[in-house]
XYZ file of C-alpha atoms in Angstrom:
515
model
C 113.079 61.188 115.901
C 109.746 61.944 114.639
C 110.131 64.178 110.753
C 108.093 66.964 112.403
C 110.832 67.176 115.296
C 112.748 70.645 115.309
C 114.539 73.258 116.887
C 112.883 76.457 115.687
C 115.241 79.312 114.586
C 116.777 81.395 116.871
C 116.393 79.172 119.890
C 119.124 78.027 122.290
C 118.225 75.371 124.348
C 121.234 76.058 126.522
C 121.656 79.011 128.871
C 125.049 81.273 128.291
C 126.435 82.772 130.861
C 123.565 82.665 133.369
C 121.253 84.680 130.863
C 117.598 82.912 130.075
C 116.181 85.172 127.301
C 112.034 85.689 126.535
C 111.352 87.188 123.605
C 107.765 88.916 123.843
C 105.612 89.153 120.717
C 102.432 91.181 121.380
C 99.676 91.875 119.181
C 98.686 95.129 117.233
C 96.678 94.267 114.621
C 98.079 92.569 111.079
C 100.894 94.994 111.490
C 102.886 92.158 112.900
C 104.900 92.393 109.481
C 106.609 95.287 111.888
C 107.315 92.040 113.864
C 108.340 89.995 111.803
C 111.438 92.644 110.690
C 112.188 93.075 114.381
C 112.720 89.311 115.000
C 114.940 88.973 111.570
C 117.072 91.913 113.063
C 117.408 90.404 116.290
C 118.570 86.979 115.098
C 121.029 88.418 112.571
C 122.661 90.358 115.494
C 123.100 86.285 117.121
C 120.453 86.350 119.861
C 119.255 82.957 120.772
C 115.790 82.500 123.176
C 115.269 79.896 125.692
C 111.338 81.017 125.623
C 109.152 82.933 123.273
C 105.658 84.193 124.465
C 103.072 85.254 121.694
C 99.778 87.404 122.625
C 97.222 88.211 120.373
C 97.875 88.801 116.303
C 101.472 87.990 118.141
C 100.872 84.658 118.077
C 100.915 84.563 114.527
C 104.654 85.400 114.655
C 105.072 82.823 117.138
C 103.446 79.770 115.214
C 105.182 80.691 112.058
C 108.441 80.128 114.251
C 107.544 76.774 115.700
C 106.206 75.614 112.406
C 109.800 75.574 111.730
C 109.718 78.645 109.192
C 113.036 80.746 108.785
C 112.810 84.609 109.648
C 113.431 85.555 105.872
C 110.976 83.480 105.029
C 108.042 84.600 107.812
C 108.997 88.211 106.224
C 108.497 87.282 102.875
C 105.062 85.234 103.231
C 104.215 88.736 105.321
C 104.925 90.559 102.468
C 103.117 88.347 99.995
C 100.000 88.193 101.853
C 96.785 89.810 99.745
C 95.345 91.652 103.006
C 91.868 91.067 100.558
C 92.401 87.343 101.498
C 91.691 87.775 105.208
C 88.391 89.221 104.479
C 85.323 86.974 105.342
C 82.037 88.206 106.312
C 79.608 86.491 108.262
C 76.470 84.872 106.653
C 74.172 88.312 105.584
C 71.097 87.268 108.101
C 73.670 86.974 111.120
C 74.960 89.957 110.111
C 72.403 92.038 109.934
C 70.572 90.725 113.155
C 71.573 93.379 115.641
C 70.183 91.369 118.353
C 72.639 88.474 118.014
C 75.702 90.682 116.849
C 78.701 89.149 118.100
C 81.030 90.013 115.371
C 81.379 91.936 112.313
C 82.985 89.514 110.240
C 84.033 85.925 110.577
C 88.117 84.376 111.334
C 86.882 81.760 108.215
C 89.461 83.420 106.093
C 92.297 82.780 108.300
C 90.903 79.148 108.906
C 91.223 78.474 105.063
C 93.717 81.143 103.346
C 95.587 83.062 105.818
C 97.275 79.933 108.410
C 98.205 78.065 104.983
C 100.109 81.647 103.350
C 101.866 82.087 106.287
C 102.589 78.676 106.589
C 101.051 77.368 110.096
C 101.382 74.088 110.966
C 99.553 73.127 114.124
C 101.165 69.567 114.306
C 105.016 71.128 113.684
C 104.163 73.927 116.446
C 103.573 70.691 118.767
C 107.108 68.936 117.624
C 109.087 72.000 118.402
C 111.749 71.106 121.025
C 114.821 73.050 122.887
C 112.433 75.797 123.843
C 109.803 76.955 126.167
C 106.654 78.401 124.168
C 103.566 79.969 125.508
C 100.301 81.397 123.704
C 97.779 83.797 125.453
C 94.188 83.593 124.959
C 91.429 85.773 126.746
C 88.843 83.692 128.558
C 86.318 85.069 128.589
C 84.078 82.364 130.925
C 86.872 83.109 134.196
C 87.429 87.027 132.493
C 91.353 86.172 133.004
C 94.162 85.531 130.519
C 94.947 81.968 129.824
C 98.359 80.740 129.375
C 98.473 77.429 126.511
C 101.555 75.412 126.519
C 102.835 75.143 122.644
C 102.207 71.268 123.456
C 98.435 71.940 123.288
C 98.377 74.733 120.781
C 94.899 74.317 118.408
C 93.513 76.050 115.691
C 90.725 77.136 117.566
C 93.254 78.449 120.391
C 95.015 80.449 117.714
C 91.551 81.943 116.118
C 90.097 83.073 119.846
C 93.685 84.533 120.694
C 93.571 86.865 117.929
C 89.463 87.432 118.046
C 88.942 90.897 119.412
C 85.384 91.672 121.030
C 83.524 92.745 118.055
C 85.521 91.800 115.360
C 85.651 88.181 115.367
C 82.591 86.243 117.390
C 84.031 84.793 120.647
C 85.311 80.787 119.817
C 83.698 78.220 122.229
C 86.873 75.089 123.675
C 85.311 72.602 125.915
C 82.727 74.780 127.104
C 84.758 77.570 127.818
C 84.378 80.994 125.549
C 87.519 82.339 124.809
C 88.591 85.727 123.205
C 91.789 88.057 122.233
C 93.436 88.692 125.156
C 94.622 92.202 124.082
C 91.751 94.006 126.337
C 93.193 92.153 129.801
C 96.878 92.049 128.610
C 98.993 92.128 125.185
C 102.231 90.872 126.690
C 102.874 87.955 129.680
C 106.331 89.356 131.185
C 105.220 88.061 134.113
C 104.858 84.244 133.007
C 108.747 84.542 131.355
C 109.453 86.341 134.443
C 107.759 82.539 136.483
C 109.701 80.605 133.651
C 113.118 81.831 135.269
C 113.837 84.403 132.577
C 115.658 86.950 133.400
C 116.591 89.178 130.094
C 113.274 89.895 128.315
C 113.204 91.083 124.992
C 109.718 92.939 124.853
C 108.416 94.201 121.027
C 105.643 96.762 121.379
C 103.769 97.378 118.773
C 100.263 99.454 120.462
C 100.502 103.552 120.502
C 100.961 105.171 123.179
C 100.057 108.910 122.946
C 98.773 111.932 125.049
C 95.838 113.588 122.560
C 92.846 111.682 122.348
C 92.042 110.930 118.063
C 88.815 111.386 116.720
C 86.853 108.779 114.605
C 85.296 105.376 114.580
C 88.107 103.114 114.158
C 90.557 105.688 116.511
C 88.176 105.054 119.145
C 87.955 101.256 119.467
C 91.593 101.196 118.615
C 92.288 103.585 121.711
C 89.693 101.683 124.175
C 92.381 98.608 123.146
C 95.568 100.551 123.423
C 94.514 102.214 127.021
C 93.900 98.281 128.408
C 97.005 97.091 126.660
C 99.398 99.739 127.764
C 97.821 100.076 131.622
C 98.114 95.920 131.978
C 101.843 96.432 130.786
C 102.679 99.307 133.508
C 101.158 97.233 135.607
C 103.429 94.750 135.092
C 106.717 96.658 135.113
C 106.191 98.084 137.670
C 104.998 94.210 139.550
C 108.999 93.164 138.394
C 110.655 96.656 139.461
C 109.014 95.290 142.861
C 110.504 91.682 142.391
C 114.103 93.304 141.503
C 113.750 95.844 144.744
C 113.393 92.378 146.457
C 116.062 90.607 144.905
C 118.277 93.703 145.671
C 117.529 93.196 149.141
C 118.737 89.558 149.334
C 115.411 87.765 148.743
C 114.916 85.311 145.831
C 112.224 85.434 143.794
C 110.651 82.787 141.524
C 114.434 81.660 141.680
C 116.081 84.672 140.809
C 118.777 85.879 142.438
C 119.817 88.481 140.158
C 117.842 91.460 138.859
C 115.408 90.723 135.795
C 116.515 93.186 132.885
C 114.108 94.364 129.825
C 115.398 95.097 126.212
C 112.698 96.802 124.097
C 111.636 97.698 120.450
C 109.215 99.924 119.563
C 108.257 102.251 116.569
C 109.329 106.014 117.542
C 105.833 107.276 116.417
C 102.329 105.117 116.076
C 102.540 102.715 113.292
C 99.645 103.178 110.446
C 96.972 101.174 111.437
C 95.474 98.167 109.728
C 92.845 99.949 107.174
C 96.108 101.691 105.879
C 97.358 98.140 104.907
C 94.090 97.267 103.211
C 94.156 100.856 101.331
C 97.565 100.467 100.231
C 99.315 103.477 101.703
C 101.249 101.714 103.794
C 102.875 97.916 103.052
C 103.698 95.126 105.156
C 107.272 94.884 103.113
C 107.211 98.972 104.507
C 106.127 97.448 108.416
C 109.559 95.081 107.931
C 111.886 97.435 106.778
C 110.415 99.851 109.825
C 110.890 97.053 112.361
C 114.443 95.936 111.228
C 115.602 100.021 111.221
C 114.157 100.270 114.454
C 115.778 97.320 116.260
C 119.512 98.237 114.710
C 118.834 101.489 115.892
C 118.497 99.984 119.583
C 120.729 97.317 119.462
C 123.446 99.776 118.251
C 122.288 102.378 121.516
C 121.312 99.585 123.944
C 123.253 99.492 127.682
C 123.669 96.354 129.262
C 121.190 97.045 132.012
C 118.347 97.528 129.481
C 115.402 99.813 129.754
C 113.434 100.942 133.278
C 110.942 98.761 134.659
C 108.953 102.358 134.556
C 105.362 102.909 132.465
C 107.543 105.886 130.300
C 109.137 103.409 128.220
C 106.229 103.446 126.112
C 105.615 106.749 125.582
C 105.646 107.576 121.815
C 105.829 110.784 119.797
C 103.033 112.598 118.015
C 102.490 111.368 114.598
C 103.293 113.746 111.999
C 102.172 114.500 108.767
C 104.239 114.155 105.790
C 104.577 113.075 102.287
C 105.954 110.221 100.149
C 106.571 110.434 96.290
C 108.272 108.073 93.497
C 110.745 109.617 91.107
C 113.389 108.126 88.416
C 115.963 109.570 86.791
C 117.993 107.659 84.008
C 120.996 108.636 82.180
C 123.947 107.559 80.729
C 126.574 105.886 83.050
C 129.894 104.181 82.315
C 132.017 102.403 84.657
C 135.216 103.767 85.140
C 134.471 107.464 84.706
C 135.014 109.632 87.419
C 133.669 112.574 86.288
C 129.511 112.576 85.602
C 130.313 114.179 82.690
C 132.411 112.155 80.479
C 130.777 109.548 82.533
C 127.592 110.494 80.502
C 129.351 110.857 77.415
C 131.294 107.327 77.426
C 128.089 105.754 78.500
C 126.074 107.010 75.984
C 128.652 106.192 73.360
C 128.723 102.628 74.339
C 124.695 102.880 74.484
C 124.739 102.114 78.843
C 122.153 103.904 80.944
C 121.844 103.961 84.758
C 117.983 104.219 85.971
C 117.300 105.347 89.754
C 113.479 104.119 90.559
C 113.575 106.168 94.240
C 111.184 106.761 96.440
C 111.492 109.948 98.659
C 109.886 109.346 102.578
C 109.786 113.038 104.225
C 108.433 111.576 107.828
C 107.890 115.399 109.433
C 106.411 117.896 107.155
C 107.150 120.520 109.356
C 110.527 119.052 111.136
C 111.476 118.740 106.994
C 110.762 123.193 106.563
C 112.401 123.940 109.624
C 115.287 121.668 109.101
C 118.388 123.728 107.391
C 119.390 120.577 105.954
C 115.742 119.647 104.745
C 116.724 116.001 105.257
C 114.099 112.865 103.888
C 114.531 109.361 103.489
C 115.761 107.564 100.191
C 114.992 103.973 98.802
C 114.537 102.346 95.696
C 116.238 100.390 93.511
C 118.749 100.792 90.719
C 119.000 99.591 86.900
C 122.322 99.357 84.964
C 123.125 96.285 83.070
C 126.683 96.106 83.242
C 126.454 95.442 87.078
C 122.345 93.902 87.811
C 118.694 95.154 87.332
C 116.354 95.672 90.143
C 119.216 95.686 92.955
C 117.690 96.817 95.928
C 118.853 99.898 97.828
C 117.150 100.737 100.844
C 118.645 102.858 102.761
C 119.590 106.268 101.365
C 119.388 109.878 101.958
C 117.523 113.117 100.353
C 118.129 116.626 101.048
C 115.929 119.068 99.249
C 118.276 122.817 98.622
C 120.977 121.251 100.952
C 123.219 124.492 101.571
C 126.649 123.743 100.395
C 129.060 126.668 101.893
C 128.412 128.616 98.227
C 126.076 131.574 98.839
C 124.499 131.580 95.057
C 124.022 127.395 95.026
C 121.901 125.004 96.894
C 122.137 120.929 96.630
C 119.210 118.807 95.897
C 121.302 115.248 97.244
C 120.348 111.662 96.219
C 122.045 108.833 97.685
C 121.630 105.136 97.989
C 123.697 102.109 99.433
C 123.195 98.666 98.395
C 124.741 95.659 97.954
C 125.576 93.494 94.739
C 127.365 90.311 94.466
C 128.378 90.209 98.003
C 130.108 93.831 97.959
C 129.015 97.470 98.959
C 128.226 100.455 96.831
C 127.049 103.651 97.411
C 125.901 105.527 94.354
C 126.063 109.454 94.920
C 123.959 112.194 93.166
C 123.240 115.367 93.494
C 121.745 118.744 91.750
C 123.407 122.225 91.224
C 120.396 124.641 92.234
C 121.927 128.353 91.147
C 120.755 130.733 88.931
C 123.734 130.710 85.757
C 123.079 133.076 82.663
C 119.684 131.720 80.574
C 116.952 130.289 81.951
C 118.322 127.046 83.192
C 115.786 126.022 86.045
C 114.441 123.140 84.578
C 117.801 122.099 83.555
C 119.039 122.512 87.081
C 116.256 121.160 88.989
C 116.334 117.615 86.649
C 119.856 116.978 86.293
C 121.311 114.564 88.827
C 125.469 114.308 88.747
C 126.146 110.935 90.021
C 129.131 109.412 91.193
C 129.254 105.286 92.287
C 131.272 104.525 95.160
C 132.848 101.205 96.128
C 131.744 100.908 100.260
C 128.780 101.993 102.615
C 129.495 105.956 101.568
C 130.488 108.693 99.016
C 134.040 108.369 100.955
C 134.839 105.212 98.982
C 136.708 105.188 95.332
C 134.903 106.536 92.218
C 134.372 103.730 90.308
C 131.791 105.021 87.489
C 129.868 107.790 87.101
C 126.911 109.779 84.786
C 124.517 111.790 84.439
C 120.653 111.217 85.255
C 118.157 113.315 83.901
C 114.213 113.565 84.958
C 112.016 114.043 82.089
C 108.506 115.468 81.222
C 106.797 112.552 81.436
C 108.937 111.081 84.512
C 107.801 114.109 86.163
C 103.713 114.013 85.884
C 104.449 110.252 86.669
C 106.581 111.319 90.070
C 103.652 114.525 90.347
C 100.760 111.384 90.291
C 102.456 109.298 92.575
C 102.621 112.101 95.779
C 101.198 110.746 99.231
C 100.247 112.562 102.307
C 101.738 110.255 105.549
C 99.508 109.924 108.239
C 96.192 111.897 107.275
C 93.463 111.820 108.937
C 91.321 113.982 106.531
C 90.910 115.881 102.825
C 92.211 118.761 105.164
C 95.786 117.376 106.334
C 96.077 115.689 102.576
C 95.724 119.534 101.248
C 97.466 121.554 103.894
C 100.182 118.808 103.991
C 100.761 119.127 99.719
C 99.791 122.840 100.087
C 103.074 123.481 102.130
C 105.393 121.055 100.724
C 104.370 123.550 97.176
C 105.121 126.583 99.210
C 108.503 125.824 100.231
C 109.637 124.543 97.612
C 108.375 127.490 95.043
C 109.745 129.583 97.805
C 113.251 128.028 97.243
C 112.970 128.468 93.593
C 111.970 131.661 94.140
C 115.439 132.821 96.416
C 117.700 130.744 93.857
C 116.671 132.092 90.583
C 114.603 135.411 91.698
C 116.406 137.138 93.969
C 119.410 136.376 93.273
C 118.952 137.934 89.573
C-alpha cells in the first residue's frame, strides 16, 4: 500500500442497512468555515458517507477531507486562516484595461498560500479509497456543469471550480474554459442520486429571501443566489418525480426505495464574505454557527427527512442586532455556597474568578418585545484553582429577567463548559431593585455567582463569589459594542439608539418609579 493510501474521515466504505449516504457540500463564498462546523457535528453524531460531492468554494471542504485532514483539524486551519492572505490582485495594466477585464483579482493567492494553510494535497485527494468523490466545475466551452472524478482532481480543476465570473479570470484545461459552477448549479443531488444514494445529506449555505437588498456586492451576490437556489428546486423537485415513480413500482437508477434528504442550513442569511475580511464576523463564529445549527436538526430530524419541495430553503429576514464584550472578576472560593462568603473566603485566600463574555442579542427587536429579553452568552472563564482560558460557549443572558418579585428584575449570566473531562455550569446573576441609597451602579455591576457541577444551575453548588464590573471594564465593554447585520450608518445608530432606550427605560421603572 502506497503511504498516500487512506480512508478519509467519516467514510464507510460499507453500506448499513441498505442506506448509501451523499453528503453535499455547496459553495457560498469563504464562509465554508460554516461548513466545516456542520461536517464536525455530523461525524461526532457517527454518520459515515459512502460519497461526498463538493461544488464551488465547497470543494475546498471536500479536498481538505481527502487530503486525509481530521474535521477538528479542517476547523482549526479555517479558523487560522488570515482572510488578508487570499488577496492577490492582478498585474495593474490588466487590471485597469477595461477592454480585456476578465477578473478583478487573481486565484494566485490560493495557488501559493491558501491550498498549503488549509492543507490540500492534490496527490493524497487521488489516494483516497473506500469512497466515491466528485468535484463540480462550470464549463464554460459546453455552458454545462462538469462532474471530475476525485481520481483526476487538479489544481487547476480546484481554482476554475471556485472562480466566479468576474472575480477570478476563467482557467483554460485542455482547451476547454472552465468556471465556478455556482451560476448553473451549487449542489449535484442528482449525480449522488445516479451513484445509487439514497439518503442525502444536503448543507446549504446561499440565502434565500423574499426582499430584494440594495448595493453593489448584494446585487451580484443575489444574481448568484437566484441561479443557485432555482437549479436546486429544480432538482428536488426532478427526485420528488423519481420517488412518485418508485412509489409506483418502477425502479429508478436502481432504486427501489424512495430517495430521502437531510438538510442544514443557517435559520437567517449568513454575513457575507467582506464581513470576514472586516472582522465583524469570524470564521471560528461561522463553526460554532454551523455545529449549533446541525445539533439543532439532528436533535428535531424525522426519519423521512425533509420535502423534496423548493420551501426547504426559505430563510428568515435578517435582523439587526448587537454584540458586546464584558468581564466581570471577583473573588471566588471553591466550596462556598453562598456568593457572599464565597467572595469573602476567596478574597482572603487572594483567588479571583474572571468572566471574559461576550453577549450576542441576534433580534433587536424580538430582544424588546421578548418578556424574558433573552441573548446569547459565550466566553471564557479564568480561575486558577480549576484552569485559565477554559472555553464556554454556550450560555445564556437575560437583560431585567422578571423574577415573580414585583420591585426586582434579574440581569442572568450563565455559561457551561467543560474542564478535565467533566461539566460545569457557572451561574450569575444581578439584583435590579431600587433598596434605600443610591445603589444603581452597585446593582447593575454586581454579578452573584454560583458554580454548578453538570450542564445546568440544577447541579450541586460547588463554589461560589462575587463578580464585580468596574469603571474601566465598563468603557472597555461600552468600546467594544457591534451592530449585527447593518447595512448602513443608519441601522448602526437606530440599532444602538434603541438598545439605549430600553435599557434607560428599565432603569428608569426600577429605580424611578418605583421611589
Amino acid at each position: 500500500m502506497s503511504e498516500l493510501t487512506h480512508v478519509p474521515q467519516g467514510v464507510a466504505p460499507a453500506v448499513e442497512a441498505g442506506i448509501k449516504r451523499s453528503l453535499i457540500i455547496p459553495g457560498g463564498g469563504l464562509r465554508l468555515s460554516y461548513a466545516a462546523g456542520v461536517i464536525k457535528t455530523l461525524f461526532a453524531s457517527g454518520l459515515t458517507f459512502q460519497h461526498m460531492d463538493g461544488t464551488s468554494g465547497g470543494a475546498l471542504n471536500l479536498a481538505m477531507l481527502l487530503s486525509g485532514l481530521k474535521i477538528d483539524d479542517i476547523c482549526e486551519r479555517w479558523a487560522s486562516l488570515d482572510m488578508h492572505d487570499t488577496v492577490a490582485f492582478l498585474p495593474f495594466k490588466q487590471a485597469i484595461n477595461l477592454k480585456e477585464f476578465t477578473g478583478s483579482g487573481s486565484a494566485e493567492a490560493f495557488r501559493t498560500k491558501v491550498f498549503l494553510h488549509l492543507g490540500i494535497d492534490i496527490q493524497k485527494i487521488r489516494a483516497s479509497e473506500g469512497l466515491q468523490a466528485t468535484f463540480n466545475v462550470g464549463n464554460f466551452s459546453k455552458k454545462m456543469n462538469q462532474v471530475v472524478e476525485y481520481q483526476d482532481i487538479s489544481e487547476d480543476f480546484l481554482i476554475a471550480g471556485m472562480s466566479l465570473p468576474g472575480v477570478f479570470p476563467p482557467v483554460t484545461i485542455d482547451g476547454q474554459v472552465y468556471l465556478d459552477s455556482g451560476f448553473v448549479q451549487d449542489a449535484n443531488l442528482i449525480e449522488a442520486v445516479k451513484r445509487g444514494s439514497n439518503e442525502i445529506w444536503l448543507i446549504w449555505i446561499l440565502a434565500n429571501i423574499p426582499r430584494y437588498r440594495t448595493g453593489v456586492i448584494n446585487s451580484y451576490v443575489q444574481m448568484l443566489e437566484m441561479s443557485a437556489n432555482a437549479a436546486l428546486h429544480k432538482e428536488l423537485t426532478q427526485i420528488d418525480d423519481i420517488n412518485q415513480r418508485i412509489k409506483q413500482g418502477e425502479v429508478v437508477y436502481g432504486h427501489e426505495h424512495p430517495i430521502r434528504l437531510h438538510l442544514v442550513k443557517p435559520a437567517s442569511p449568513l454575513p457575507l464574505d467582506p464581513d470576514l475580511y472586516t472582522g465583524h464576523v469570524t470564521h471560528q463564529q461561522l463553526i460554532e454557527m454551523g455545529s449549533h445549527d446541525a445539533e439543532f436538526y439532528l436533535i428535531h430530524k424525522t426519519q423521512e427527512g425533509v420535502p423534496f419541495e423548493p420551501h426547504i430553503t426559505v430563510m428568515t429576514e435578517t435582523t439587526l442586532g448587537i454584540q458586546f464584550k464584558e468581564t466581570m472578576a471577583g473573588g471566588f472560593c471553591l466550596g462556598a455556597e453562598d456568593p457572599k462568603q464565597g467572595n469573602n473566603l476567596g478574597k482572603r485566600k487572594g483567588l479571583e474568578l474572571a468572566m471574559h463574555a461576550q453577549v450576542d442579542i441576534d433580534d433587536m427587536d424580538g430582544f424588546v418585545n421578548d418578556p424574558h429579553h433573552t441573548g446569547r452568552l459565550s466566553g471564557n472563564i479564568d480561575f486558577e484553582p480549576m484552569g485559565m482560558g477554559m472555553v464556554a460557549d454556550k450560555g445564556v443572558f437575560n437583560l431585567f429577567y422578571p423574577n415573580g418579585q414585583p420591585q426586582m428584575k434579574l440581569m442572568v449570566y450563565e455559561l457551561g463548559f467543560s474542564h478535565e473531562g467533566k461539566e460545569y455550569y457557572l451561574a450569575g446573576k444581578k439584583e435590579v431593585r431600587d433598596d434605600p441609597g443610591f445603589d444603581l451602579w452597585t446593582d447593575t455591576t454586581t454579578l452573584f455567582t454560583q458554580l454548578h457541577q453538570g450542564n445546568d444551575k440544577n447541579g450541586p453548588v460547588i463554589g461560589a463569589g462575587i463578580l464585580s464590573l468596574g469603571v474601566k471594564d465598563l468603557l472597555k465593554l461600552v468600546s467594544t459594542v457591534t451592530v449585527i447585520n447593518a447595512q448602513s450608518n443608519t441601522d448602526k445608530v437606530a440599532t444602538v439608539a434603541k438598545f439605549g432606550q430600553f435599557f434607560m427605560g428599565e432603569l428608569w421603572d426600577s429605580y424611578v418609579k418605583t421611589s
